[in-house]
CSV table of C-alpha atoms and ligand atoms in Angstrom, one decimal:
chain,number,residue,atom,x,y,z
C,202,MET,CA,71.4,62.9,57.0
C,203,LYS,CA,67.3,61.9,56.5
C,204,GLY,CA,67.2,61.4,52.6
C,205,ILE,CA,69.0,59.0,50.5
C,206,PHE,CA,72.2,59.7,48.3
C,207,ILE,CA,72.1,57.8,45.1
C,208,VAL,CA,75.0,58.2,42.7
C,209,MET,CA,75.3,56.6,39.2
C,210,GLU,CA,79.0,56.4,38.2
C,211,GLY,CA,80.6,54.7,34.8
C,212,PRO,CA,82.8,55.5,31.9
C,213,ASP,CA,81.4,58.3,28.9
C,214,GLY,CA,78.9,56.5,26.9
C,215,SER,CA,77.7,54.2,29.6
C,216,GLY,CA,73.8,55.2,29.7
C,217,LYS,CA,73.6,57.1,33.5
C,218,THR,CA,71.5,59.8,31.9
C,219,THR,CA,68.7,57.5,30.6
C,220,GLN,CA,68.6,55.3,33.5
C,221,ILE,CA,68.6,58.7,35.8
C,222,GLU,CA,65.6,59.9,33.9
C,223,MET,CA,63.8,56.5,34.4
C,224,LEU,CA,64.7,56.4,37.8
C,225,LYS,CA,63.9,59.4,38.6
C,226,GLU,CA,60.1,59.3,36.9
C,227,TYR,CA,59.7,55.8,38.6
C,228,LEU,CA,60.3,57.3,42.4
C,229,GLU,CA,58.2,60.6,41.2
C,230,GLU,CA,55.4,58.5,40.2
C,231,ASN,CA,55.5,56.6,43.6
C,232,GLY,CA,55.1,59.9,45.6
C,233,TYR,CA,58.9,60.2,46.4
C,234,GLU,CA,60.5,64.3,46.3
C,235,THR,CA,63.4,63.3,44.3
C,236,LEU,CA,66.5,66.0,42.9
C,237,VAL,CA,68.4,65.2,40.2
C,238,THR,CA,71.9,66.5,39.7
C,239,ARG,CA,74.8,66.2,37.6
C,240,GLU,CA,78.5,66.8,37.5
C,241,PRO,CA,80.4,68.9,36.6
C,242,GLY,CA,77.6,71.2,36.8
C,243,GLY,CA,74.1,71.3,38.7
C,244,THR,CA,74.3,74.8,39.4
C,245,VAL,CA,74.4,78.3,38.3
C,246,ILE,CA,78.6,78.7,39.1
C,247,GLY,CA,78.7,74.8,38.4
C,248,GLU,CA,77.5,75.0,35.0
C,249,ASP,CA,79.8,78.0,34.3
C,250,ILE,CA,82.7,75.7,35.6
C,251,ARG,CA,81.4,73.0,33.6
C,252,ARG,CA,81.9,75.2,30.4
C,253,ILE,CA,85.6,75.6,30.9
C,254,ILE,CA,86.5,72.3,31.8
C,255,LEU,CA,84.5,70.6,28.6
C,256,ASN,CA,85.7,73.0,26.3
C,257,PRO,CA,87.6,71.4,23.2
C,258,GLU,CA,89.5,74.6,23.0
C,259,TYR,CA,91.1,74.5,26.1
C,260,LYS,CA,93.7,71.7,25.3
C,261,LYS,CA,96.4,73.5,27.7
C,262,MET,CA,94.8,72.9,30.9
C,263,SER,CA,96.9,71.3,33.5
C,264,GLU,CA,96.0,68.3,35.1
C,265,VAL,CA,95.9,70.2,38.5
C,266,THR,CA,93.7,72.8,37.2
C,267,GLU,CA,91.3,70.2,36.1
C,268,MET,CA,90.7,68.4,39.3
C,269,LEU,CA,90.5,71.5,41.1
C,270,LEU,CA,87.7,72.6,38.7
C,271,TYR,CA,85.7,69.5,39.0
C,272,ALA,CA,86.3,69.6,43.0
C,273,ALA,CA,84.8,73.2,43.0
C,274,SER,CA,81.9,72.0,40.8
C,275,ARG,CA,81.0,69.7,43.0
C,276,ALA,CA,81.8,71.6,46.5
C,277,GLN,CA,79.4,74.3,45.0
C,278,LEU,CA,76.4,71.7,44.5
C,279,VAL,CA,76.8,69.8,48.1
C,280,LYS,CA,76.7,73.3,49.3
C,281,GLU,CA,73.5,74.6,47.4
C,282,LEU,CA,71.7,71.3,46.4
C,283,ILE,CA,72.9,68.0,47.2
C,284,GLY,CA,73.6,68.9,51.5
C,285,PRO,CA,70.3,70.9,52.0
C,286,ALA,CA,68.0,67.9,49.9
C,287,LEU,CA,69.6,65.6,51.7
C,288,GLU,CA,68.8,67.4,55.0
C,289,ASN,CA,65.2,68.1,53.7
C,290,GLY,CA,64.3,64.1,53.5
C,291,LYS,CA,64.6,64.1,49.7
C,292,ILE,CA,66.2,61.3,47.4
C,293,VAL,CA,69.3,62.7,45.4
C,294,ILE,CA,70.3,61.1,42.6
C,295,SER,CA,73.8,62.4,41.4
C,296,ASP,CA,74.8,62.0,37.8
C,297,ARG,CA,78.4,61.3,38.9
C,298,PHE,CA,80.4,62.2,41.9
C,299,VAL,CA,84.0,62.1,43.7
C,300,ASP,CA,84.7,58.6,42.4
C,301,SER,CA,84.4,60.3,38.8
C,302,SER,CA,87.4,62.3,39.7
C,303,VAL,CA,89.5,59.7,41.7
C,304,VAL,CA,89.0,57.6,38.5
C,305,TYR,CA,89.5,60.4,35.8
C,306,GLN,CA,91.5,62.7,37.8
C,307,GLY,CA,93.4,60.4,40.6
C,308,ILE,CA,94.0,57.4,38.0
C,309,ALA,CA,93.8,58.2,34.7
C,310,ARG,CA,95.3,61.5,34.8
C,311,GLY,CA,97.8,59.9,37.2
C,312,ILE,CA,97.5,62.9,39.7
C,313,GLY,CA,96.7,59.9,42.7
C,314,ILE,CA,93.6,58.4,44.7
C,315,GLU,CA,94.7,60.0,48.3
C,316,THR,CA,95.2,63.6,46.7
C,317,VAL,CA,92.2,63.8,44.6
C,318,ASN,CA,90.6,62.4,47.9
C,319,GLU,CA,91.9,65.3,50.2
C,320,VAL,CA,91.2,67.9,47.7
C,321,ASN,CA,87.5,67.1,47.6
C,322,ARG,CA,87.0,66.4,51.3
C,323,PRO,CA,86.6,70.2,52.4
C,324,GLY,CA,83.9,70.2,49.5
C,325,ILE,CA,82.1,67.2,50.5
C,326,GLY,CA,81.8,67.1,54.2
C,327,ALA,CA,79.9,64.2,55.7
C,328,TYR,CA,77.8,63.5,52.9
C,329,LYS,CA,78.4,60.1,51.5
C,330,PRO,CA,76.5,58.0,48.7
C,331,ASP,CA,74.2,55.5,50.2
C,332,CYS,CA,74.2,53.5,46.9
C,333,ILE,CA,76.4,54.0,43.8
C,334,PHE,CA,75.4,52.3,40.7
C,335,PHE,CA,78.7,51.8,38.6
C,336,ILE,CA,77.5,51.1,34.7
C,337,ASP,CA,80.2,49.1,33.0
C,338,ILE,CA,80.5,49.1,29.7
C,339,PRO,CA,84.2,48.5,27.2
C,340,GLU,CA,86.0,51.9,26.5
C,341,GLU,CA,85.4,51.5,22.7
C,342,GLU,CA,81.8,51.0,23.0
C,343,GLY,CA,81.1,54.0,25.3
C,344,ILE,CA,82.9,56.4,23.0
C,345,ARG,CA,81.5,54.8,20.0
C,346,ARG,CA,77.6,55.7,21.4
C,347,LYS,CA,79.1,59.1,22.3
C,348,LYS,CA,80.2,59.8,18.8
C,349,GLU,CA,76.8,59.0,17.8
C,350,GLN,CA,75.0,61.4,19.7
C,351,LYS,CA,76.8,64.7,19.6
C,352,LYS,CA,80.3,66.4,19.0
C,353,LEU,CA,82.9,65.2,21.3
C,354,ASP,CA,83.9,67.3,24.5
C,355,ARG,CA,87.4,67.8,25.8
C,356,MET,CA,87.5,64.8,27.7
C,357,GLU,CA,85.7,62.8,25.5
C,358,GLN,CA,88.3,63.8,22.9
C,359,GLU,CA,91.0,61.9,25.1
C,360,SER,CA,92.7,58.7,23.5
C,361,ILE,CA,91.6,55.2,23.6
C,362,ASP,CA,94.1,54.3,26.0
C,363,PHE,CA,92.7,57.3,28.9
C,364,HIS,CA,89.5,55.8,28.3
C,365,HIS,CA,90.7,52.0,28.8
C,366,MET,CA,92.6,53.7,32.2
C,367,VAL,CA,89.2,55.1,33.4
C,368,SER,CA,87.5,51.7,32.4
C,369,GLU,CA,90.1,49.6,34.2
C,370,GLY,CA,89.8,52.4,36.9
C,371,TYR,CA,86.3,52.3,37.9
C,372,ARG,CA,86.6,48.4,37.9
C,373,THR,CA,89.5,48.9,40.7
C,374,VAL,CA,88.3,51.9,42.6
C,375,LEU,CA,84.4,50.6,42.7
C,376,SER,CA,85.1,47.0,43.6
C,377,ASP,CA,84.4,45.5,46.8
C,378,ARG,CA,82.6,48.5,48.2
C,379,LYS,CA,79.6,47.4,49.7
C,380,GLU,CA,77.7,50.4,48.6
C,381,VAL,CA,78.5,49.8,45.3
C,382,ILE,CA,76.3,47.9,42.6
C,383,ARG,CA,77.9,46.8,39.3
C,384,ILE,CA,75.7,46.4,36.4
C,385,SER,CA,76.7,45.7,32.9
C,386,GLY,CA,75.9,48.5,30.8
C,387,MET,CA,75.6,46.1,27.3
C,388,ASP,CA,72.2,45.2,28.3
C,389,LYS,CA,68.7,46.8,27.2
C,390,PRO,CA,68.0,49.9,29.1
C,391,GLU,CA,64.8,48.5,30.6
C,392,ASN,CA,66.7,45.8,32.0
C,393,ILE,CA,69.6,47.7,33.7
C,394,GLN,CA,66.7,49.8,35.0
C,395,LYS,CA,64.8,46.6,36.4
C,396,GLU,CA,68.0,45.9,38.2
C,397,ILE,CA,68.2,49.4,39.8
C,398,ARG,CA,64.6,49.5,41.0
C,399,GLU,CA,65.3,46.2,42.5
C,400,VAL,CA,68.3,47.6,44.6
C,401,ILE,CA,66.7,50.4,45.1
C,402,MET,CA,63.8,48.9,46.6
C,403,PRO,CA,64.7,47.9,50.3
C,404,TYR,CA,66.2,51.6,50.6
C,405,LEU,CA,62.8,53.0,50.3
C,406,LYS,CA,61.2,51.0,52.9
C,407,GLY,CA,63.8,51.9,55.3
C,408,TYR,CA,63.0,55.2,54.3
C,409,GLN,CA,59.4,55.1,54.6
C,410,GLU,CA,59.3,54.0,58.6
T,131,TYD,P1,79.2,64.0,31.7
T,131,TYD,O1,78.6,65.1,32.3
T,131,TYD,O2,79.0,62.7,32.4
T,131,TYD,O3,79.5,63.7,30.2
T,131,TYD,P2,78.4,64.1,29.1
T,131,TYD,O4,77.2,64.6,30.0
T,131,TYD,O5,78.7,64.7,28.0
T,131,TYD,O6,78.2,62.4,28.9
T,131,TYD,O7,80.9,64.0,32.2
T,131,TYD,C1,81.5,65.0,31.3
T,131,TYD,C2,83.2,64.6,31.6
T,131,TYD,O8,83.9,64.8,32.8
T,131,TYD,C3,82.8,63.1,31.4
T,131,TYD,O9,84.0,62.9,30.7
T,131,TYD,C4,83.6,62.9,32.9
T,131,TYD,C5,84.8,64.0,33.3
T,131,TYD,N1,84.6,63.8,34.8
T,131,TYD,C6,86.2,63.9,35.5
T,131,TYD,O10,86.9,63.9,34.7
T,131,TYD,N2,86.3,63.9,36.8
T,131,TYD,C7,84.9,64.2,37.3
T,131,TYD,O11,85.1,64.8,38.6
T,131,TYD,C8,84.0,64.3,36.8
T,131,TYD,C9,82.4,64.6,37.6
T,131,TYD,C10,83.5,64.6,35.3
């Protein structure tokens, strides 16, 4: 893998998307070829899958269907965009990756971490994030921010208990992993971005050599 694979994780409303936009701008200004992707979605097929997964009318969707749809969208994204970009030496920034499924479906829906990892394995293959930023915010604050921005999607409409399990799940799953950097999402966006850029710097140095 010649490129750098950066993933942004965190509960709904943590501000991942804003940080990704700021990071992309910075990297491109400095001459790095960057690919930004989002999950679920990111490809034509994936965006169709996204519409199904997040449709608030699909109250009947089973947990297993949900897990498989997220995995399907991800498999398409890796095959079509993430894999080729990394092989071509680009910097890939993904808005969510498999840890979202581990936390939302594996923990909050109760399917189990192992099952979620197994189901996702064939689609992901050998691609592993070099660095994962975990933007941590209290679940009440995340949902409050989302409500201000837009109509809530199927996942965001889940109970506060569900979102609490998501936040706790992230803290458990992402603790003690060397590639994970936890940042408080309660800080100002500019300060969060500063922290992200400082962490990225050594990766960029190694990459230029
Ligand atoms: P996201 O695109 O981050 O939401 P938004 O664009 O509205 O900020 O994610 C959509 C929702 O899907 C979010 O509630 C988290 C959920 N999700 C999972 O449950 N499992 C997954 O594997 C992924 C990628 C997302």
